[in-house]
Short mmCIF file of C-alpha atoms and ligand atoms in Angstrom, two decimals:
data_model
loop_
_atom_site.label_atom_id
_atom_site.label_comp_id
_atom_site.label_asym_id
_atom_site.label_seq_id
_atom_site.Cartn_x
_atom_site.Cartn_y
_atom_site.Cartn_z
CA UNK A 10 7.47 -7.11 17.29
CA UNK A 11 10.91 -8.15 17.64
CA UNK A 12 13.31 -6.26 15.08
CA UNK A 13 16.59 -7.54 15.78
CA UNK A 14 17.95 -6.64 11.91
CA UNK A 15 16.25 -3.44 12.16
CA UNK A 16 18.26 -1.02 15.23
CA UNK A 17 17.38 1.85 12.35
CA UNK A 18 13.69 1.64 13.77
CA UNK A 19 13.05 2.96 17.42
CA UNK A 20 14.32 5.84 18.84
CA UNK A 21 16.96 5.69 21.86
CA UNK A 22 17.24 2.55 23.85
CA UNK A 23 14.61 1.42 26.21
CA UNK A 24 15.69 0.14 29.14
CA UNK A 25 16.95 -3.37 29.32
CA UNK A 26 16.45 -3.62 25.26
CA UNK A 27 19.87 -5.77 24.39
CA UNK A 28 19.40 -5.09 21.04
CA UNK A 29 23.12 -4.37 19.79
CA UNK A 30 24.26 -1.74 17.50
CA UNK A 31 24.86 2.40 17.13
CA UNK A 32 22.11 4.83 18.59
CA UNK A 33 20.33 5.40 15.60
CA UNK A 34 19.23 8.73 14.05
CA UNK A 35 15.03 8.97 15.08
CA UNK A 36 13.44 8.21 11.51
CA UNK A 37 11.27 11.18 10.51
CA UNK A 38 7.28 9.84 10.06
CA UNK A 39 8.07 10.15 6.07
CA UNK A 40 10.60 8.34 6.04
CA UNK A 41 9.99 5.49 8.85
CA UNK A 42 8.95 2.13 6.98
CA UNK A 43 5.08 1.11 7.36
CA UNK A 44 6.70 -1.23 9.43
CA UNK A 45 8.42 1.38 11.80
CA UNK A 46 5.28 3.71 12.18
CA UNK A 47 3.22 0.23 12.50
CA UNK A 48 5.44 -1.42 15.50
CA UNK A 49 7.34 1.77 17.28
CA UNK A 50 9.70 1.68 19.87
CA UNK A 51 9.46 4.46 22.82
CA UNK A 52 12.44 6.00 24.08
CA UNK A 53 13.55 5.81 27.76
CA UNK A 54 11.73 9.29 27.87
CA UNK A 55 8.67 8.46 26.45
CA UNK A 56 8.09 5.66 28.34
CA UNK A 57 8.45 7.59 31.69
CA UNK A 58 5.89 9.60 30.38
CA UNK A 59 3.23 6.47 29.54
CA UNK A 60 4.19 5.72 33.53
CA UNK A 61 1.71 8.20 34.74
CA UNK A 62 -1.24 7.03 32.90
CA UNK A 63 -0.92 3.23 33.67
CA UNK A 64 0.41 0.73 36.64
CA UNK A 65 3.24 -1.36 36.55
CA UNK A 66 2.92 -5.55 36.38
CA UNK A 67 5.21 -7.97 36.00
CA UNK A 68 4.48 -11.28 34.33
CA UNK A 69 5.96 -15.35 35.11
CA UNK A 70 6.90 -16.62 31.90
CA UNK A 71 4.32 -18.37 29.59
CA UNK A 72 1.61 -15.66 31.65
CA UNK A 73 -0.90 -14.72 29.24
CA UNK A 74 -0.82 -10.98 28.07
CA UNK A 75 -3.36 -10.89 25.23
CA UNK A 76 -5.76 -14.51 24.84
CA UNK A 77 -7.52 -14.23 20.90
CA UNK A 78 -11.13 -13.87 21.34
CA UNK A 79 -11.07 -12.22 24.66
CA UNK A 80 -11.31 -8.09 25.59
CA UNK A 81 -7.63 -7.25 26.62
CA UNK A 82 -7.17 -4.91 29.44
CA UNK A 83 -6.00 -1.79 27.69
CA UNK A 84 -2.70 -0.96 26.10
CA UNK A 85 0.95 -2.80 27.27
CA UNK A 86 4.08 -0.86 27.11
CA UNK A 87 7.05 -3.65 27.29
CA UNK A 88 9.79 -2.70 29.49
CA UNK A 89 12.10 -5.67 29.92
CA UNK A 90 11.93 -9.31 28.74
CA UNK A 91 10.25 -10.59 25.30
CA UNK A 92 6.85 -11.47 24.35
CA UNK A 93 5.97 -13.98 21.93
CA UNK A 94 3.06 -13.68 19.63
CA UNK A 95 0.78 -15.49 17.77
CA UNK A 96 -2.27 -15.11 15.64
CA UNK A 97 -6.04 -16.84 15.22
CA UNK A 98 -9.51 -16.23 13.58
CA UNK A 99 -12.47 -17.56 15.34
CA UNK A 100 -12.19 -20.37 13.27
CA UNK A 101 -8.82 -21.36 15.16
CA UNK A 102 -6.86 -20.40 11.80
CA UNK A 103 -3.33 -19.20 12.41
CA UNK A 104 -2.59 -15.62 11.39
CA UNK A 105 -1.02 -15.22 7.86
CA UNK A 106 2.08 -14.02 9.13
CA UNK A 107 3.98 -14.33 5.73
CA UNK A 108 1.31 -12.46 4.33
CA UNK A 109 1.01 -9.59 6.73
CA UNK A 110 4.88 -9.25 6.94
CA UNK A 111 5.06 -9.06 3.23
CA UNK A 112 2.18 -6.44 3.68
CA UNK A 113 4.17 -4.10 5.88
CA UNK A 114 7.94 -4.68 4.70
CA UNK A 115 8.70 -6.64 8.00
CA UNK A 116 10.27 -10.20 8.13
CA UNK A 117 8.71 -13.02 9.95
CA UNK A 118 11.20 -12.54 12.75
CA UNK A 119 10.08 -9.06 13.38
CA UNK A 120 6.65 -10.62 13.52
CA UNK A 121 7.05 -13.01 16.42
CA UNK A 122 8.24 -11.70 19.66
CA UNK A 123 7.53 -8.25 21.06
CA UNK A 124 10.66 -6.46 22.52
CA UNK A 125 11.35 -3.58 25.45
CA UNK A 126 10.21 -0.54 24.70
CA UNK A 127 6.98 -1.44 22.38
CA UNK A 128 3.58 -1.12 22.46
CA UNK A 129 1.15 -3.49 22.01
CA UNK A 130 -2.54 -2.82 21.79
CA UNK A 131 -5.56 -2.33 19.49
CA UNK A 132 -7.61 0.66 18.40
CA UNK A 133 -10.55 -0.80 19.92
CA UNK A 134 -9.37 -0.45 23.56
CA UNK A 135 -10.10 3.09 22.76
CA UNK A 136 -13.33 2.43 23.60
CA UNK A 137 -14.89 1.65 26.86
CA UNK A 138 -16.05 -1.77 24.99
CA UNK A 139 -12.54 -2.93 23.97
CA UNK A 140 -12.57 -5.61 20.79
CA UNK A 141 -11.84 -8.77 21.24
CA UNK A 142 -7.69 -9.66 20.57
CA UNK A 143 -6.91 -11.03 17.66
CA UNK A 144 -3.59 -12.35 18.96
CA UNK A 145 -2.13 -14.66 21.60
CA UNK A 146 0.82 -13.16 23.66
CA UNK A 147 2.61 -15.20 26.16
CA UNK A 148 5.66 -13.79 28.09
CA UNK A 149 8.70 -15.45 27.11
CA UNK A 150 11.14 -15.28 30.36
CA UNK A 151 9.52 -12.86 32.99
CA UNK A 152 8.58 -9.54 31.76
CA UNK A 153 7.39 -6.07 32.80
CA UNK A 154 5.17 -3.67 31.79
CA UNK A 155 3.25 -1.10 31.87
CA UNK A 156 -0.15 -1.54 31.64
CA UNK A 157 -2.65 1.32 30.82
CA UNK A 158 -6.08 0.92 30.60
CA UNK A 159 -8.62 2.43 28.06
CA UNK A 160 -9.41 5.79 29.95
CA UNK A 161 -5.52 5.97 30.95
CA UNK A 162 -5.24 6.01 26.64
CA UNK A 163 -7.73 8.14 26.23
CA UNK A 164 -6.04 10.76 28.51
CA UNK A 165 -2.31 10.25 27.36
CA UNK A 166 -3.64 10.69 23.53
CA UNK A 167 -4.87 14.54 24.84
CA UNK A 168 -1.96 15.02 27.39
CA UNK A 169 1.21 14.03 25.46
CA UNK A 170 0.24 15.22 21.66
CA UNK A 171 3.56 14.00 19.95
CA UNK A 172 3.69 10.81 21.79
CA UNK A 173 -0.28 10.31 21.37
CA UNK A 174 -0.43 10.44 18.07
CA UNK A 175 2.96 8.14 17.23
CA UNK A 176 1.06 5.40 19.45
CA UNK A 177 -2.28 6.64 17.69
CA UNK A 178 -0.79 6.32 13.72
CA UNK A 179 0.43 2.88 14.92
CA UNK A 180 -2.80 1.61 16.40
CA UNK A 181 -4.29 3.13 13.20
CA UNK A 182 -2.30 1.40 10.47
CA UNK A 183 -1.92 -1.92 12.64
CA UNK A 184 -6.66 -1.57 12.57
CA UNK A 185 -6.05 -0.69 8.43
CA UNK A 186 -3.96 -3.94 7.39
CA UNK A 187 -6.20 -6.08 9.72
CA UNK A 188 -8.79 -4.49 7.19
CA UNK A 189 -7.05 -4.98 3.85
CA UNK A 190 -5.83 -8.71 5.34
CA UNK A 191 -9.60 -9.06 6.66
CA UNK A 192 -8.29 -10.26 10.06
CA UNK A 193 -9.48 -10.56 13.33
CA UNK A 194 -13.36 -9.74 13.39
CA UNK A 195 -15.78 -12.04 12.18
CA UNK A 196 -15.91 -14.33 9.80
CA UNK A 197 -19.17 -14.73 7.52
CA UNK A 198 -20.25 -17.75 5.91
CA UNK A 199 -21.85 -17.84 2.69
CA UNK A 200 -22.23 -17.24 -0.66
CA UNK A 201 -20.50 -14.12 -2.03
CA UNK A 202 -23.73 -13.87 -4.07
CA UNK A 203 -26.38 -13.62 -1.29
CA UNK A 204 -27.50 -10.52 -0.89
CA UNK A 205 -27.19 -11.36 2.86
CA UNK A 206 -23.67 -11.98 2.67
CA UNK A 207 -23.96 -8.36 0.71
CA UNK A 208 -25.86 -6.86 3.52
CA UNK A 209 -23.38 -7.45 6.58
CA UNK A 210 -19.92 -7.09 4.61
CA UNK A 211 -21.03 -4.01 3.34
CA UNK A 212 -22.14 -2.62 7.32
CA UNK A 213 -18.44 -3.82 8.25
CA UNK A 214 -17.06 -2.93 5.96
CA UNK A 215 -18.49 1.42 6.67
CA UNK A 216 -18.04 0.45 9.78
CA UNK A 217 -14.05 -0.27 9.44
CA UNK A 218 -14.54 -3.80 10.97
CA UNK A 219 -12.00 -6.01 9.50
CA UNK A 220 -13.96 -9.19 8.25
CA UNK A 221 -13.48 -12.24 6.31
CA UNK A 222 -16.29 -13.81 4.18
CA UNK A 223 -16.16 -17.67 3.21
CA UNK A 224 -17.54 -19.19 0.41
CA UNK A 225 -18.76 -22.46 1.28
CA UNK A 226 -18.73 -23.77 -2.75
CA UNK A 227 -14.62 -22.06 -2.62
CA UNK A 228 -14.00 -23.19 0.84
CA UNK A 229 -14.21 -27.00 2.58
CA UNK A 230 -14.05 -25.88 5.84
CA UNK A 231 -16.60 -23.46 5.51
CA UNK A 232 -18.76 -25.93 3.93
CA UNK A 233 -18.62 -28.06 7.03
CA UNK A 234 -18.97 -25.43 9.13
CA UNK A 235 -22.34 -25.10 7.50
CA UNK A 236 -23.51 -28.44 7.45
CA UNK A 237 -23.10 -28.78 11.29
CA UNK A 238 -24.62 -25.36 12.28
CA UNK A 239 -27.31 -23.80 9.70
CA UNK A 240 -28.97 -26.79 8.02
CA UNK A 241 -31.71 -24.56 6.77
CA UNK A 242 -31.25 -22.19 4.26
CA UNK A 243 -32.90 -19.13 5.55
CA UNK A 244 -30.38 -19.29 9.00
CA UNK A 245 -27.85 -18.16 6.37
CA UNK A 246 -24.96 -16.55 6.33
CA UNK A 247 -23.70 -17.66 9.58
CA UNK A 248 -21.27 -15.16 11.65
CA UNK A 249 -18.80 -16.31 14.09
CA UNK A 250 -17.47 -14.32 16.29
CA UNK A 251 -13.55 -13.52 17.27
CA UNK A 252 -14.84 -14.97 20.71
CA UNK A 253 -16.34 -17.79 18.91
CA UNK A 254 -19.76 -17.20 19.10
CA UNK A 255 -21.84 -18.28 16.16
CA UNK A 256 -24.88 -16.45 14.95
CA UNK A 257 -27.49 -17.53 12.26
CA UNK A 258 -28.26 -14.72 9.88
CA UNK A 259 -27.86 -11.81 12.11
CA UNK A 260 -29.48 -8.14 11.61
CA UNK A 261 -27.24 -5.36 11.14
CA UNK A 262 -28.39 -4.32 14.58
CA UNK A 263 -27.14 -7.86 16.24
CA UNK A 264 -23.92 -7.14 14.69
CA UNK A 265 -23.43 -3.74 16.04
CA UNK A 266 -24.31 -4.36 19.26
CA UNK A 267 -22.02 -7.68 19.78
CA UNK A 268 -19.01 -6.07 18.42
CA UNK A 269 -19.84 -3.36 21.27
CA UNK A 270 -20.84 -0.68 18.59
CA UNK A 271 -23.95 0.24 20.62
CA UNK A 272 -23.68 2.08 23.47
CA UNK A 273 -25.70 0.61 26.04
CA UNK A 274 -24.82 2.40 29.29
CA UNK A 275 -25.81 6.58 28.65
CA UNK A 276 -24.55 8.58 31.12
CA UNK A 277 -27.70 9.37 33.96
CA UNK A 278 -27.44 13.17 33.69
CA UNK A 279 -28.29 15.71 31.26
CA UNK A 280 -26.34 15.94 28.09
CA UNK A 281 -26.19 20.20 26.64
CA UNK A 282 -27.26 18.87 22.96
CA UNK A 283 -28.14 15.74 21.24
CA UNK A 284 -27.35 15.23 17.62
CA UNK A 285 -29.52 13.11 15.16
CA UNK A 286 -27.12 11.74 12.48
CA UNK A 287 -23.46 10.74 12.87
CA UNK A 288 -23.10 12.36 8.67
CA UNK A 289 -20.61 14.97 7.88
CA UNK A 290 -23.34 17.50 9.63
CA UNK A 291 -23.41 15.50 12.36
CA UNK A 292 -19.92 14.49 13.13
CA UNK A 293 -18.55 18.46 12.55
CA UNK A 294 -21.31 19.99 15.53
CA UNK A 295 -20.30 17.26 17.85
CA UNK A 296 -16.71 18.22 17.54
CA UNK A 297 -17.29 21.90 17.56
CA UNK A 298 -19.86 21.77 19.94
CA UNK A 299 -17.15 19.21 22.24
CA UNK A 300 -14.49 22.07 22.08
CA UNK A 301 -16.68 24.50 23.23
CA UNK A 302 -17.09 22.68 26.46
CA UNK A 303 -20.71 21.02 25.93
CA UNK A 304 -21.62 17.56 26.70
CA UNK A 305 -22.92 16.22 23.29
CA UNK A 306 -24.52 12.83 22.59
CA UNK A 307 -24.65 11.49 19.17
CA UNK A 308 -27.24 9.10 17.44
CA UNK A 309 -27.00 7.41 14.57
CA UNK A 310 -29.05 4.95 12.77
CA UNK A 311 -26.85 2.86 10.88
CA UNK A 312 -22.93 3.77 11.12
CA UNK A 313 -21.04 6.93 11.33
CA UNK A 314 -19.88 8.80 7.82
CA UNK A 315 -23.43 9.35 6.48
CA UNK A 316 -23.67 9.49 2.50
CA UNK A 317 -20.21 11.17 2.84
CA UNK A 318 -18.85 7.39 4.14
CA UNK A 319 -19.94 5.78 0.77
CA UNK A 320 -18.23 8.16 -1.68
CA UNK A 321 -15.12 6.13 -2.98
CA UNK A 322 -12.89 9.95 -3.53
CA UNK A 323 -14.42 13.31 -2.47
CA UNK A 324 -12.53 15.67 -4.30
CA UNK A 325 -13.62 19.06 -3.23
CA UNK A 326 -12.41 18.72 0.74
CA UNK A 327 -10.05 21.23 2.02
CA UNK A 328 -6.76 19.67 2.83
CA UNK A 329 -7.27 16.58 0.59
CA UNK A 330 -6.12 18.51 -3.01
CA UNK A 331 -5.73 14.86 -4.71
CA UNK A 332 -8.72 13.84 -2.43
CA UNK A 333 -9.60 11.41 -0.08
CA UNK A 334 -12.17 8.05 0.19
CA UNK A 335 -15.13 9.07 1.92
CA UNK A 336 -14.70 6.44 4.67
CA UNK A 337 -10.99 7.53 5.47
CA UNK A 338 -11.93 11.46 5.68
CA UNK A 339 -15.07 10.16 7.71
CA UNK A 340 -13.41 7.35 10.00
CA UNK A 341 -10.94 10.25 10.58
CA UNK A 342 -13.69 12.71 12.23
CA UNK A 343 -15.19 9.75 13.94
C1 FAD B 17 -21.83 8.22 -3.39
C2 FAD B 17 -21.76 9.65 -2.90
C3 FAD B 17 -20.68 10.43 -3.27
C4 FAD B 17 -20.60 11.76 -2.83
N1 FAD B 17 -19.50 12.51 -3.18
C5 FAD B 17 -19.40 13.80 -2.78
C6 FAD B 17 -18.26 14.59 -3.11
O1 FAD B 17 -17.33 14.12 -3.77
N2 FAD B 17 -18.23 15.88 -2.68
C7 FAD B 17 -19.25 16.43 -1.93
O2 FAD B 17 -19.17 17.59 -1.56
N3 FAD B 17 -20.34 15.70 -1.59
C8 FAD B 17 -20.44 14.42 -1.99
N4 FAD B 17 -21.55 13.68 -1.66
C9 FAD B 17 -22.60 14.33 -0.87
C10 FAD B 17 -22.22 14.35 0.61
O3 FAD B 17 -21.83 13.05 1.02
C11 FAD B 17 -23.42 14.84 1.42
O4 FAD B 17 -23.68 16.17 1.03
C12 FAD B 17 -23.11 14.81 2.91
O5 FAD B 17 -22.85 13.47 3.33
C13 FAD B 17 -24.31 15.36 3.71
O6 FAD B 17 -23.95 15.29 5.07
P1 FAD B 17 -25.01 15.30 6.24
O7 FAD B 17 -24.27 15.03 7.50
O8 FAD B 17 -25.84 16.53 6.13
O9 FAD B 17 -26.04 14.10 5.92
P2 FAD B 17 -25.80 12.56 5.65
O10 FAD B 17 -24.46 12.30 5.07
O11 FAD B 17 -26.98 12.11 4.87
O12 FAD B 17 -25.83 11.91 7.10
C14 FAD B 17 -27.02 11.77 7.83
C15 FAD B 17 -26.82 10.66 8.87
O13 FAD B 17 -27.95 10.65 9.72
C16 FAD B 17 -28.35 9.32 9.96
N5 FAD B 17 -29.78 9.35 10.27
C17 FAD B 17 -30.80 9.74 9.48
N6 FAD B 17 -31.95 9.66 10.14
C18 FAD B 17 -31.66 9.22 11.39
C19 FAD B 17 -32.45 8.93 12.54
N7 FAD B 17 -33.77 9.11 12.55
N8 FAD B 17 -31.83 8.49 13.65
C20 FAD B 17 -30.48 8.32 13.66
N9 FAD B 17 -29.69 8.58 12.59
C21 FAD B 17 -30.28 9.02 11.47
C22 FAD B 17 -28.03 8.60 8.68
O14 FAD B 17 -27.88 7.20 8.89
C23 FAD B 17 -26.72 9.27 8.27
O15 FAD B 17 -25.60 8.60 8.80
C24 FAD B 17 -21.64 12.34 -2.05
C25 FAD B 17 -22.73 11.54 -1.69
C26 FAD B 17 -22.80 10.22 -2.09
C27 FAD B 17 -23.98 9.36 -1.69
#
């Protein structure tokens, strides 16, 4: 995101970044804005160092980077020329940009265009079943970057630990205001009083899927929406999907497995242990077990955190002495 009043943010100069002004001091993490730690900028330095994890492309202007709805193809690092961003739901509504600025201390300039030197990309392409992008981005000009794909992240995160976990804390907080703005995944329709509509925010919701639910009596559109696809009242709530896909009263299970949270390819050979329950149990023996060099597979029934996941504060956890949600300390071993 393009920062043009802010030269305090990023570190040295990327190449080809034209941004004016002194080489700024690097902000230390507690003191960098939300904003800062949200949207960095990589020095010369560390972007030589994403090089070896990803290939270089070059894009015409008005080439598509990132199309909402669709799987991107892993994480961008901008090296010259200007992106220019844009948000939308499934529903084709625009991102609230004033809102999410005024969320992270930015200004809507700084939410618009993406400049040399930053990163754009999601948590989800993490995974080998990256989410679908909740943004357009269109290069503006030509532009080149570097593009690394999911295993590429995955191995810079463990190679480069300083680096990894700046891009990590910014993938992080960008997944957490999605959350608290409820932007990007899908978008339920129905009464906040069902317990249906009760039933699938409250899976996303342990699940750290950010969500939007619409009342059709608050909402016109949704009540439209309603009229044209679930004329009977037991297809209710309706889901649509960041892709646009619309599903009638879906199971738990539907959800999980469209939003890629089911695993559907195991690997053919032999795992050393498999572990019932993705709990607090669960979660610590896979780690442990992982760092002691075995190949561990992990099943859980509903969604990873266990009873631990619905505690609102856990008090008694070493490290947390004012304590901690139970779905933070649990999304955090997960
Ligand atoms: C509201 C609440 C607040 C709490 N607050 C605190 C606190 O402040 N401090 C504290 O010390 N403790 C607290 N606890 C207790 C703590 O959360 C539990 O002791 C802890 O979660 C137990 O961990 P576990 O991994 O053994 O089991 P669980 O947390 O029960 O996890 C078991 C997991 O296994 C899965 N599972 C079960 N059967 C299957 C199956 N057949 N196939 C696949 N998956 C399966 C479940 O879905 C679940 O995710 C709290 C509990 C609750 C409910």
């Amino acid at each position: 995101m393009a920062s043009e009043k802010e030269p305090e943010r990023g570190g040295q100069e990327a190449p080809g970044n034209a941004r004016p002004g002194p080489e700024p001091a690097p902000p230390t993490a507690a003191l960098a804005s939300r904003f800062q730690q949200m949207f960095p900028v990589l020095s010369a330095a560390e972007i030589d160092r994403v090089r070896h994890f990803g290939d270089l492309r070059r894009f015409l202007p008005g080439e598509v980077l990132f199309q909402a709805g669709k799987p991107g193809p892993g994480m961008y690092v901008i090296l010259s020329g200007r992106v220019a961003v844009t948000g939308r739901d499934p529903l084709g509504q625009a991102l609230p940009v004033a809102t999410f600025a005024e969320l992270i201390g930015a200004t809507l300039e700084d939410m618009a265009e993406v400049v040399p030197g930053e990163v754009m990309a999601d948590i989800g392409q993490l995974s080998g079943n990256p989410s679908a992008s909740v943004i357009d981005a269109r290069a503006v000009g030509e532009v080149e970057a570097i593009v690394v794909p999911p295993e590429g992240l995955r191995a810079l995160l463990i190679a480069e630990a300083e680096l990894g976990e700046r891009i990590l804390r910014a993938l992080i907080l960008r997944r957490v205001a999605q959350i608290e703005m409820g932007f990007g995944g899908p978008v339920l329709i129905g009464s906040r009083k069902s317990p249906e509509v009760t039933r699938l925010s409250g899976f996303l919701e342990r699940t750290g899927i950010p969500f939007r639910v619409l009342d059709p009596d608050q909402d016109a559109d949704a009540s439209s929406l309603l009229a044209r696809f679930a004329p009977n009242p037991g297809e209710l709530p309706i889901v649509v999907m960041p892709d646009g896909t619309v599903f009638k009263n879906p199971t738990k299970t539907d959800l999980a497995r469209v939003l890629g949270l089911v695993a559907t390819i195991l690997r053919s050979e032999r795992y050393d242990v498999a572990i019932v329950g993705a709990g607090p149990a669960g979660l610590a023996t896979a780690v442990y077990g992982a760092s002691e060099g075995l190949s561990i597979l992990v099943l859980e029934a509903i969604t990873f955190g266990g009873q631990a996941g619905a505690s609102a504060r856990i008090e008694n956890y070493l490290g947390f002495p004012t304590g901690v949600s139970g779905q933070t300390l649990m999304a955090r071993a997960f």
